[in-house]
JSON list of C-alpha atoms in Angstrom, two decimals:
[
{"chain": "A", "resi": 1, "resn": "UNK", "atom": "CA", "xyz": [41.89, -5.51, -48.93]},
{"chain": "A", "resi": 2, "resn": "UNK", "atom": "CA", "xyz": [38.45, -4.51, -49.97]},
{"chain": "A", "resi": 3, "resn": "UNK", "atom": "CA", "xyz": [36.67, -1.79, -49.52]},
{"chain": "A", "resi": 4, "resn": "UNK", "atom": "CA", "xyz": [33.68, -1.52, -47.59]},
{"chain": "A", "resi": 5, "resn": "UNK", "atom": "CA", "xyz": [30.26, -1.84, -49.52]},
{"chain": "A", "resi": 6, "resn": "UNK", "atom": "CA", "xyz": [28.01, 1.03, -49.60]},
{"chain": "A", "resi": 7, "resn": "UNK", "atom": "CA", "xyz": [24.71, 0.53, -47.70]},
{"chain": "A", "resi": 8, "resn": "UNK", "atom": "CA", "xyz": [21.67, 1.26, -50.43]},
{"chain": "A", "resi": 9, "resn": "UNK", "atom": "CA", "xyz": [19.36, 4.11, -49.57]},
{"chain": "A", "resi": 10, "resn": "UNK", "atom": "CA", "xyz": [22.16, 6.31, -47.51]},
{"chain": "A", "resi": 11, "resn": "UNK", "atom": "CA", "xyz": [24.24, 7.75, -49.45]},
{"chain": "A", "resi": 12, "resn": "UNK", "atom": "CA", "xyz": [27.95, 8.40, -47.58]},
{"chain": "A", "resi": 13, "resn": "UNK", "atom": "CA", "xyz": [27.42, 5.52, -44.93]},
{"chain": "A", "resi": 14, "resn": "UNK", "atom": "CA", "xyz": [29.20, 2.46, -44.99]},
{"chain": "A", "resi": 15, "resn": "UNK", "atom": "CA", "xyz": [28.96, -0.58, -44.25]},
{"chain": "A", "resi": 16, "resn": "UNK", "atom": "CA", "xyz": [31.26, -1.18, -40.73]},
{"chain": "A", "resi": 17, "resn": "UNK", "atom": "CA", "xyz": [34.16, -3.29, -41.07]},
{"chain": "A", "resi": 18, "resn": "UNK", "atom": "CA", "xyz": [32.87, -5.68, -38.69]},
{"chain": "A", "resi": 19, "resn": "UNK", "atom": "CA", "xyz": [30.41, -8.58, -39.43]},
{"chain": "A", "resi": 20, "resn": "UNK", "atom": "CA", "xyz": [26.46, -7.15, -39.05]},
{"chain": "A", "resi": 21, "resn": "UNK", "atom": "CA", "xyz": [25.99, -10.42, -36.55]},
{"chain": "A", "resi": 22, "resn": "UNK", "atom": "CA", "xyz": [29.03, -8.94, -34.26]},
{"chain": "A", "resi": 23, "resn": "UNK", "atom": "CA", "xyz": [27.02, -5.18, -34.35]},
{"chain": "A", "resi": 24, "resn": "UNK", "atom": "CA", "xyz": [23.84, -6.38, -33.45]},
{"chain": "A", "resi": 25, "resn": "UNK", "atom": "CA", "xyz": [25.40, -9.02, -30.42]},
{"chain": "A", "resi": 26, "resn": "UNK", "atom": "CA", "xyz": [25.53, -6.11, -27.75]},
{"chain": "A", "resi": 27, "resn": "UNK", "atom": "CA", "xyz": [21.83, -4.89, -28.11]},
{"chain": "A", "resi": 28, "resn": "UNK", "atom": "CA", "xyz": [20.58, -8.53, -28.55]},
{"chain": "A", "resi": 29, "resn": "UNK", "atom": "CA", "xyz": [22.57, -10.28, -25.13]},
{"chain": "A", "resi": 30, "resn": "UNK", "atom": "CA", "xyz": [21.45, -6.73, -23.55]},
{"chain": "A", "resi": 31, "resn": "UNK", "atom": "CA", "xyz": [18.16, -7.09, -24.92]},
{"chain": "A", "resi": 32, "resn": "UNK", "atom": "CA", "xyz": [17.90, -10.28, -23.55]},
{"chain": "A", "resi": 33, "resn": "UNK", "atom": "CA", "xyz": [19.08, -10.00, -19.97]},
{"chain": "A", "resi": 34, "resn": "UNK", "atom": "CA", "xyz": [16.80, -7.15, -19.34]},
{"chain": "A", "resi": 35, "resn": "UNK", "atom": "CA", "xyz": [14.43, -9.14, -20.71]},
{"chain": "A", "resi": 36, "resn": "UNK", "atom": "CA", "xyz": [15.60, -12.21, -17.64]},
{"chain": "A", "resi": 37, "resn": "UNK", "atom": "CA", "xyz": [15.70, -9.35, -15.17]},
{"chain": "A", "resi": 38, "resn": "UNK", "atom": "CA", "xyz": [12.36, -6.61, -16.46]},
{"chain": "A", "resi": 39, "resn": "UNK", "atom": "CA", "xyz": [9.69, -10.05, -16.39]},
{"chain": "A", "resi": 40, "resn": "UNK", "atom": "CA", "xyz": [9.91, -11.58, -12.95]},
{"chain": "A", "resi": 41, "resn": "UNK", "atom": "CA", "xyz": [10.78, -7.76, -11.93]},
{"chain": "A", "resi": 42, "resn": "UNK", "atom": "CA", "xyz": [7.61, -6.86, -13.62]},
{"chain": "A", "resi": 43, "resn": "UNK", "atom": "CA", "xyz": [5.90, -9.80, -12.02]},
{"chain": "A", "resi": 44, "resn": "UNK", "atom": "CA", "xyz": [7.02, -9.13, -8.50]},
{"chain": "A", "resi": 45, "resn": "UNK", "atom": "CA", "xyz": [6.01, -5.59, -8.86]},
{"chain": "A", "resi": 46, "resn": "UNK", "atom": "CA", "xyz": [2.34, -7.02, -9.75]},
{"chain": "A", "resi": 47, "resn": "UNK", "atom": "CA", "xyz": [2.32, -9.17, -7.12]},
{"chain": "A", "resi": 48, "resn": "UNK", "atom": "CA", "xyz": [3.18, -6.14, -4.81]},
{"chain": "A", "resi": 49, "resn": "UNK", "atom": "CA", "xyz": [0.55, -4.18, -6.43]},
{"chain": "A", "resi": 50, "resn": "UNK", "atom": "CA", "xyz": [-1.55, -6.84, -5.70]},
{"chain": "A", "resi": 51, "resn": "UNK", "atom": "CA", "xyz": [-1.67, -8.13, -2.48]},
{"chain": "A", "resi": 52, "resn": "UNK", "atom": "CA", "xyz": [-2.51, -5.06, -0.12]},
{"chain": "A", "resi": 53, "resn": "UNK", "atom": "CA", "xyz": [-5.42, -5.55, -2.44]},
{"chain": "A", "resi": 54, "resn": "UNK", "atom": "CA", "xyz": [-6.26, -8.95, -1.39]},
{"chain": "A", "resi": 55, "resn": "UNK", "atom": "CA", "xyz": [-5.89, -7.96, 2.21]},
{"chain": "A", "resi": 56, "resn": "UNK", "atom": "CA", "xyz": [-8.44, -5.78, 1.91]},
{"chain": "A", "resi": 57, "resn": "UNK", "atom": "CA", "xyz": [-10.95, -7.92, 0.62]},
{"chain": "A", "resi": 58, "resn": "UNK", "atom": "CA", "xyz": [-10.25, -10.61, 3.02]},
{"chain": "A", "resi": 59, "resn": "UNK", "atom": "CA", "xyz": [-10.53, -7.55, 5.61]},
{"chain": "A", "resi": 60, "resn": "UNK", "atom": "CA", "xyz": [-14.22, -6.97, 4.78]},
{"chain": "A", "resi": 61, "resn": "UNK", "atom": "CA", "xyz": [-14.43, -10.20, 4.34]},
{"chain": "A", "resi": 62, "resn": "UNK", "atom": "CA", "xyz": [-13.53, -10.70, 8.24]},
{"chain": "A", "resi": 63, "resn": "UNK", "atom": "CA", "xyz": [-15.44, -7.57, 9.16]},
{"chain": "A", "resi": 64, "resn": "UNK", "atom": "CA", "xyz": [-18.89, -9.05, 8.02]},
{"chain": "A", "resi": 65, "resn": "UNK", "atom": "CA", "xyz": [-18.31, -13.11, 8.71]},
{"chain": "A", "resi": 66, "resn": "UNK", "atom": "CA", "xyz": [-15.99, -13.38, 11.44]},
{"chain": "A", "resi": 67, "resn": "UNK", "atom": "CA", "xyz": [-15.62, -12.77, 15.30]},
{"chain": "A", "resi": 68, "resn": "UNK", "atom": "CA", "xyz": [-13.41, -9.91, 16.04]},
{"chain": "A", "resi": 69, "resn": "UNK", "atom": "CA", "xyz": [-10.72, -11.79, 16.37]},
{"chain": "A", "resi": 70, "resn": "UNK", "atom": "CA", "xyz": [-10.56, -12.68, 12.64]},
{"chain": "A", "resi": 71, "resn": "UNK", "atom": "CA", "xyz": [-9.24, -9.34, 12.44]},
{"chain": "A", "resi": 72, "resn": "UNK", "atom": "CA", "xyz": [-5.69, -10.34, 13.86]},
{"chain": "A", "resi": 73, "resn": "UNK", "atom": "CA", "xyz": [-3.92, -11.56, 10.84]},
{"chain": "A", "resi": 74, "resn": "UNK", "atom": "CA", "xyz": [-5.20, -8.30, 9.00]},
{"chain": "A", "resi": 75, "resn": "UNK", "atom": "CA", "xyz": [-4.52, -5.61, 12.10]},
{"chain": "A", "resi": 76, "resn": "UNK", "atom": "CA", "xyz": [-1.44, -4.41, 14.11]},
{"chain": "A", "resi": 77, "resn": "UNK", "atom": "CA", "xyz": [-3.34, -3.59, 16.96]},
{"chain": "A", "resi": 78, "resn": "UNK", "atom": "CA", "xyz": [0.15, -2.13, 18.89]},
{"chain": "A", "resi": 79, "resn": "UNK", "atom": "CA", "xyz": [0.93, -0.19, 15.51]},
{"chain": "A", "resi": 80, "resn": "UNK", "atom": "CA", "xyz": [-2.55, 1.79, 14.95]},
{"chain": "A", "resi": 81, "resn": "UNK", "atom": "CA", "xyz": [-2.32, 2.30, 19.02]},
{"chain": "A", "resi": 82, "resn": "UNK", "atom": "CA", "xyz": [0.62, 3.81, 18.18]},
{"chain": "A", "resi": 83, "resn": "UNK", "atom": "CA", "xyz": [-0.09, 5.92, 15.52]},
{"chain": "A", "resi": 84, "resn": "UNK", "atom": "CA", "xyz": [-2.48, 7.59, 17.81]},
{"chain": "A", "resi": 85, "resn": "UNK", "atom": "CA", "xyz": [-0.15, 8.37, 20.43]},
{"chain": "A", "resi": 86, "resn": "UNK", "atom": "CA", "xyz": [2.30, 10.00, 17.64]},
{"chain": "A", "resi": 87, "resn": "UNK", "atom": "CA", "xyz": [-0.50, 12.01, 16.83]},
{"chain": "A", "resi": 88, "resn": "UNK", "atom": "CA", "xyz": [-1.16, 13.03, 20.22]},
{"chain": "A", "resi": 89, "resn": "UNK", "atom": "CA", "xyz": [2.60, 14.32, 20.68]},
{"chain": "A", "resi": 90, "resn": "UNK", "atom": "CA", "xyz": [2.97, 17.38, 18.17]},
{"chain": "A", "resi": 91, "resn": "UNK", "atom": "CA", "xyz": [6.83, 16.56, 17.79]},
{"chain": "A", "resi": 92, "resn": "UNK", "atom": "CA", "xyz": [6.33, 13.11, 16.46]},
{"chain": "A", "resi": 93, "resn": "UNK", "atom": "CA", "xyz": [5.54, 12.51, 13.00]},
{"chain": "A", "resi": 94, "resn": "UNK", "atom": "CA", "xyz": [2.61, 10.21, 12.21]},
{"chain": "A", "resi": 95, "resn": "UNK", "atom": "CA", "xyz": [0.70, 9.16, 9.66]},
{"chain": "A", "resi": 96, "resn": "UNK", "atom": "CA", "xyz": [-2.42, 10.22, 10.48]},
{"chain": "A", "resi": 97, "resn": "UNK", "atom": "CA", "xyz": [-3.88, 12.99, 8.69]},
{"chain": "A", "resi": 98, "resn": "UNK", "atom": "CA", "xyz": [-6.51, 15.47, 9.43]},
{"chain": "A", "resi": 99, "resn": "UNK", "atom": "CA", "xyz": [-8.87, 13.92, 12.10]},
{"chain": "A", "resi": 100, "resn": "UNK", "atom": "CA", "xyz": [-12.70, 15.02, 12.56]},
{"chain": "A", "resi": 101, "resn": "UNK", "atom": "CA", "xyz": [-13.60, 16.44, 15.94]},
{"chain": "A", "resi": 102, "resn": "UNK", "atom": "CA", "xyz": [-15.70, 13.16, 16.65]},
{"chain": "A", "resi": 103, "resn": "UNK", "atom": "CA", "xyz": [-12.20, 11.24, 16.46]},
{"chain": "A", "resi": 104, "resn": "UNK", "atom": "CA", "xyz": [-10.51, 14.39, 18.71]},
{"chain": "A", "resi": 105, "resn": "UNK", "atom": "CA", "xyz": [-13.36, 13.62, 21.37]},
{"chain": "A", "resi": 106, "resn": "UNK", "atom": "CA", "xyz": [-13.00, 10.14, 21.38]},
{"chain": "A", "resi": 107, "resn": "UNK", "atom": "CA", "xyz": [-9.14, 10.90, 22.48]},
{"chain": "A", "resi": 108, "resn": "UNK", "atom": "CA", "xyz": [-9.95, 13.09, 24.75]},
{"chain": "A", "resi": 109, "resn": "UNK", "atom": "CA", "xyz": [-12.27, 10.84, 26.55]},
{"chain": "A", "resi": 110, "resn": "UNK", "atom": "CA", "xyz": [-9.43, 7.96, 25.94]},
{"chain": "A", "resi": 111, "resn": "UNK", "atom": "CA", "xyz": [-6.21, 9.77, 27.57]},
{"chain": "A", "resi": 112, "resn": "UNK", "atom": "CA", "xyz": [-7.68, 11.78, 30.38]},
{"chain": "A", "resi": 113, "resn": "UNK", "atom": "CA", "xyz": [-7.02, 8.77, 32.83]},
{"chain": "A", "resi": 114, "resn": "UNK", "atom": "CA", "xyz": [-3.07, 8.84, 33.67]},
{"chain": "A", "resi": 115, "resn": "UNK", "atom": "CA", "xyz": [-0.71, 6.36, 31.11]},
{"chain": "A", "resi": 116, "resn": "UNK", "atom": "CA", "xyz": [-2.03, 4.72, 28.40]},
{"chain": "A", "resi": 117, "resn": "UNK", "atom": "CA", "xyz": [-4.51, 2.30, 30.04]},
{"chain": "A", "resi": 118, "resn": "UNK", "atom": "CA", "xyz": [-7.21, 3.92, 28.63]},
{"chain": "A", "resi": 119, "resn": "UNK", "atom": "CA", "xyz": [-6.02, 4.00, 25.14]},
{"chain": "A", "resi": 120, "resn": "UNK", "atom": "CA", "xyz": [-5.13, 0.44, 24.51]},
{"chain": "A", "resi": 121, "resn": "UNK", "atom": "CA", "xyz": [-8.44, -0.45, 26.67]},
{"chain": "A", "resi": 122, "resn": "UNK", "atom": "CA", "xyz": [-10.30, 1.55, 23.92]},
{"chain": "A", "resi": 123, "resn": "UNK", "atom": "CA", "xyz": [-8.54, 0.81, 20.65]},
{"chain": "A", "resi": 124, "resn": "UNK", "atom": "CA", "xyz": [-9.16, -2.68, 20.23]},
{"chain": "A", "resi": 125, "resn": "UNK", "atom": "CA", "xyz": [-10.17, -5.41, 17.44]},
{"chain": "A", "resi": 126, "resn": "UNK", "atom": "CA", "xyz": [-13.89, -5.03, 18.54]},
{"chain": "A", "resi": 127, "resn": "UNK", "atom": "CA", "xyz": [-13.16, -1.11, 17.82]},
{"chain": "A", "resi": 128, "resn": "UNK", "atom": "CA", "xyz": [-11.60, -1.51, 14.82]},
{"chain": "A", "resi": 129, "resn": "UNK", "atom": "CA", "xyz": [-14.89, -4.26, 13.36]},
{"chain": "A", "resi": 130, "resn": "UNK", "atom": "CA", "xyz": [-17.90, -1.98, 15.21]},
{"chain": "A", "resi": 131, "resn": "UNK", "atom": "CA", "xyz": [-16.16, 0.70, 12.47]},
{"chain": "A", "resi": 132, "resn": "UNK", "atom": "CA", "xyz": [-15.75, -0.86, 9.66]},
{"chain": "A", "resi": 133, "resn": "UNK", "atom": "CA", "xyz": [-19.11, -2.32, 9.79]},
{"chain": "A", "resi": 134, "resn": "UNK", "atom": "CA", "xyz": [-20.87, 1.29, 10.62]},
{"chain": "A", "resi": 135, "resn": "UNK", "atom": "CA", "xyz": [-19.14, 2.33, 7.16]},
{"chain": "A", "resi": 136, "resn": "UNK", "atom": "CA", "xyz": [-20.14, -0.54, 5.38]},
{"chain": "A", "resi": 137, "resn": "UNK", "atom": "CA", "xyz": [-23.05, -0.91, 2.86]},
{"chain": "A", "resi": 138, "resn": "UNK", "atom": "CA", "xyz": [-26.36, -2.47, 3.43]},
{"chain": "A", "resi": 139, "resn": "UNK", "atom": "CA", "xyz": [-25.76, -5.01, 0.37]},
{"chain": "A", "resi": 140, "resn": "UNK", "atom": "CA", "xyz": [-21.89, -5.71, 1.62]},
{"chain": "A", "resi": 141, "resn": "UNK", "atom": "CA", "xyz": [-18.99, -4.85, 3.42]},
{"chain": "A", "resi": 142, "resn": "UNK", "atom": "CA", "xyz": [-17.02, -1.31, 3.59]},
{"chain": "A", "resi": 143, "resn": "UNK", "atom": "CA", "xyz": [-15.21, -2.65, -0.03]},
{"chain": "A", "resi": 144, "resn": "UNK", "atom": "CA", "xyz": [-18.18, -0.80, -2.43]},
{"chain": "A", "resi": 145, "resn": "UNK", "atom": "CA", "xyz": [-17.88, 2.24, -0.01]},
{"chain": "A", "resi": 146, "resn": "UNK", "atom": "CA", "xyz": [-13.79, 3.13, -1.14]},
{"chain": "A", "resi": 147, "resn": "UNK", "atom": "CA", "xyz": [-13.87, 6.44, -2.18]},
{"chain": "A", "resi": 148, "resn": "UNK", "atom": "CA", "xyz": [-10.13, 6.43, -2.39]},
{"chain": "A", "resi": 149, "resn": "UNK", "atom": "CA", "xyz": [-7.30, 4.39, -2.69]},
{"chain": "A", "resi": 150, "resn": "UNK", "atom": "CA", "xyz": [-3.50, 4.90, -3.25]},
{"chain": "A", "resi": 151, "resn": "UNK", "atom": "CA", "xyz": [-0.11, 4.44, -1.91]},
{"chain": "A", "resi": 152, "resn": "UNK", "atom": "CA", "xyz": [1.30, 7.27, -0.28]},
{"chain": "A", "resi": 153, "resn": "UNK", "atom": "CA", "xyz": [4.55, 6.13, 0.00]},
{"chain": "A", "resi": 154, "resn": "UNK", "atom": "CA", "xyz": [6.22, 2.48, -1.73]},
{"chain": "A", "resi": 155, "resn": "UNK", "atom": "CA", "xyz": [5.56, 0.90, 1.96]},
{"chain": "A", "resi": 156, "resn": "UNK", "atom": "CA", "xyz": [2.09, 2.43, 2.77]},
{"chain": "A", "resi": 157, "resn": "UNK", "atom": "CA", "xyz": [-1.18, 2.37, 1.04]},
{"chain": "A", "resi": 158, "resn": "UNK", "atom": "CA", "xyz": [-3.91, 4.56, 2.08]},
{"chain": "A", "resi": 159, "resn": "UNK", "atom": "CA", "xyz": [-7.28, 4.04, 2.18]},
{"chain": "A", "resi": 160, "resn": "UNK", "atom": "CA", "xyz": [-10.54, 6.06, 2.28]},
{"chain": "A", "resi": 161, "resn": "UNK", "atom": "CA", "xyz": [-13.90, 4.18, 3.16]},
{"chain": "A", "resi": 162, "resn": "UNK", "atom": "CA", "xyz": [-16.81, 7.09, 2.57]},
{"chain": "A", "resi": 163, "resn": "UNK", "atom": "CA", "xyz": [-17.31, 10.08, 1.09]},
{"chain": "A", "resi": 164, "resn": "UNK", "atom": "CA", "xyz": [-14.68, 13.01, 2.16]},
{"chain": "A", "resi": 165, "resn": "UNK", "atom": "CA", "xyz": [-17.62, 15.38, 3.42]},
{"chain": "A", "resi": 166, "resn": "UNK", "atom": "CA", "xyz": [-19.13, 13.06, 5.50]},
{"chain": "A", "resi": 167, "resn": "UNK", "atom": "CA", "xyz": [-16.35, 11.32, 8.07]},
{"chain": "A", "resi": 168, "resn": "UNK", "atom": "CA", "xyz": [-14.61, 9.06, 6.36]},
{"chain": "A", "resi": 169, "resn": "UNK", "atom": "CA", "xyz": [-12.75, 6.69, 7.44]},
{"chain": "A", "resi": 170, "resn": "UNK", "atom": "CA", "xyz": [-8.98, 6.27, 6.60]},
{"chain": "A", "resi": 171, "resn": "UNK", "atom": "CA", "xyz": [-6.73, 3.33, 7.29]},
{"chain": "A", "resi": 172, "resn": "UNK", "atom": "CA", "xyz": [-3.16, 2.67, 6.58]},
{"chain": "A", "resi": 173, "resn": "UNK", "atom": "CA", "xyz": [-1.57, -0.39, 5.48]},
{"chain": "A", "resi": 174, "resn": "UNK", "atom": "CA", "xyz": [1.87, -1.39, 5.82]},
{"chain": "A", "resi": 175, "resn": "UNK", "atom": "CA", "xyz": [4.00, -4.54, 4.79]},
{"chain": "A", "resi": 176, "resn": "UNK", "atom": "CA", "xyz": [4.49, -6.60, 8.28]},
{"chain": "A", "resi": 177, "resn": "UNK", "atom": "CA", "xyz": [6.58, -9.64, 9.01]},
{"chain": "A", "resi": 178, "resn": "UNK", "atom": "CA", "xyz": [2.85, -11.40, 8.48]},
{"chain": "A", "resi": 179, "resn": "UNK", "atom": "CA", "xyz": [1.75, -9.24, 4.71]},
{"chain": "A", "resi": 180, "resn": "UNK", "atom": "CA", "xyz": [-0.11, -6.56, 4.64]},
{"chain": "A", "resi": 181, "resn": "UNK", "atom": "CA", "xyz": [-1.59, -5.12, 8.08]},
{"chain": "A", "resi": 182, "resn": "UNK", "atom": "CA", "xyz": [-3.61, -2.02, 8.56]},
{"chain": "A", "resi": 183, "resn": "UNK", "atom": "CA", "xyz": [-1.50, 0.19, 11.05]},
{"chain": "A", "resi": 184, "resn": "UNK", "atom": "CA", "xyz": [-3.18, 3.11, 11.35]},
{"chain": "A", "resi": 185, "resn": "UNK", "atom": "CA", "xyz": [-6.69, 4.64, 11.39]},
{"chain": "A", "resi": 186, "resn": "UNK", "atom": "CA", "xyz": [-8.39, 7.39, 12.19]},
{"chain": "A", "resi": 187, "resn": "UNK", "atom": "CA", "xyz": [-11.77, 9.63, 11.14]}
]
């Protein structure tokens, strides 16, 4: 039997008893399946990243070129109508934040006819495009008028159009069945 070989520069360590190839096998197959799993992980997290993105361009895109009925593949309607009624009842969580008292008068004026009628009469696709296009710029669309951007939550990315001390407006987005949809807004 021999005895194990003395590794230069450390003194007191040893060379294992195993073969350096059968050491280094672990971290290498490990190194390599994270390596199968971390890149198309790290690609589909892009890709997620991404594409709310791309919605929003082809939103503004939409906004300024389109009839308002472009805005369908890039709207819930139901789901921002929604939204609005779960801010109207104080026990139901929503995701809309603070609202101006120019968006509080607007609901007033909405809801004071019995039901909802009123409401999904008023929040509409034609709505939605007469206010994107007052917050848009004179050269564009609402895109160079972001003043913030971010995801609130992994599902939900909010959006800011306009500056914070003079009524911005804020929309949602959400992952649907058809991408990315805006599902809430408010000013």
């Amino acid at each position: 039997m021999s005895t194990p070989r003395r590794i230069q520069g450390f003194n007191g360590l040893r060379r294992p008893h195993l073969p350096l190839r059968l050491w280094l096998r672990l971290p290498a197959s490990l190194h390599q399946g994270l390596r199968r799993i971390g890149l198309p992980l790290a690609l589909l997290l892009a890709v997620y990243l991404v594409l709310p993105l791309v919605t929003l361009w082809r939103l503004d895109r939409a906004t300024l070129q389109g009839p308002d009925s472009a805005l369908d593949r890039f709207v819930d309607i139901e789901a921002v109508r929604l939204e609005i009624l779960r801010r109207l009842n104080k026990d139901a969580h929503s995701h809309i934040g603070e609202v101006s008292d120019q968006f509080v008068d607007w609901i007033i004026q909405a809801v004071r006819q019995p039901g909802n009628q009123q409401l999904e009469r008023s929040v509409t696709l034609p709505w939605l495009r007469v206010l994107l296009l007052s917050r848009a710029s004179s050269d564009g669309g609402f895109l160079t008028r972001i003043s913030q951007i971010g995801f609130d939550s992994p599902t939900g990315l909010h959006v800011r159009i306009g500056a914070a001390d003079n009524q911005p407006l804020h929309l949602r987005l959400q992952p649907t069945w058809r991408g990315w949809q805006v599902t809430a807004v408010h000013y």
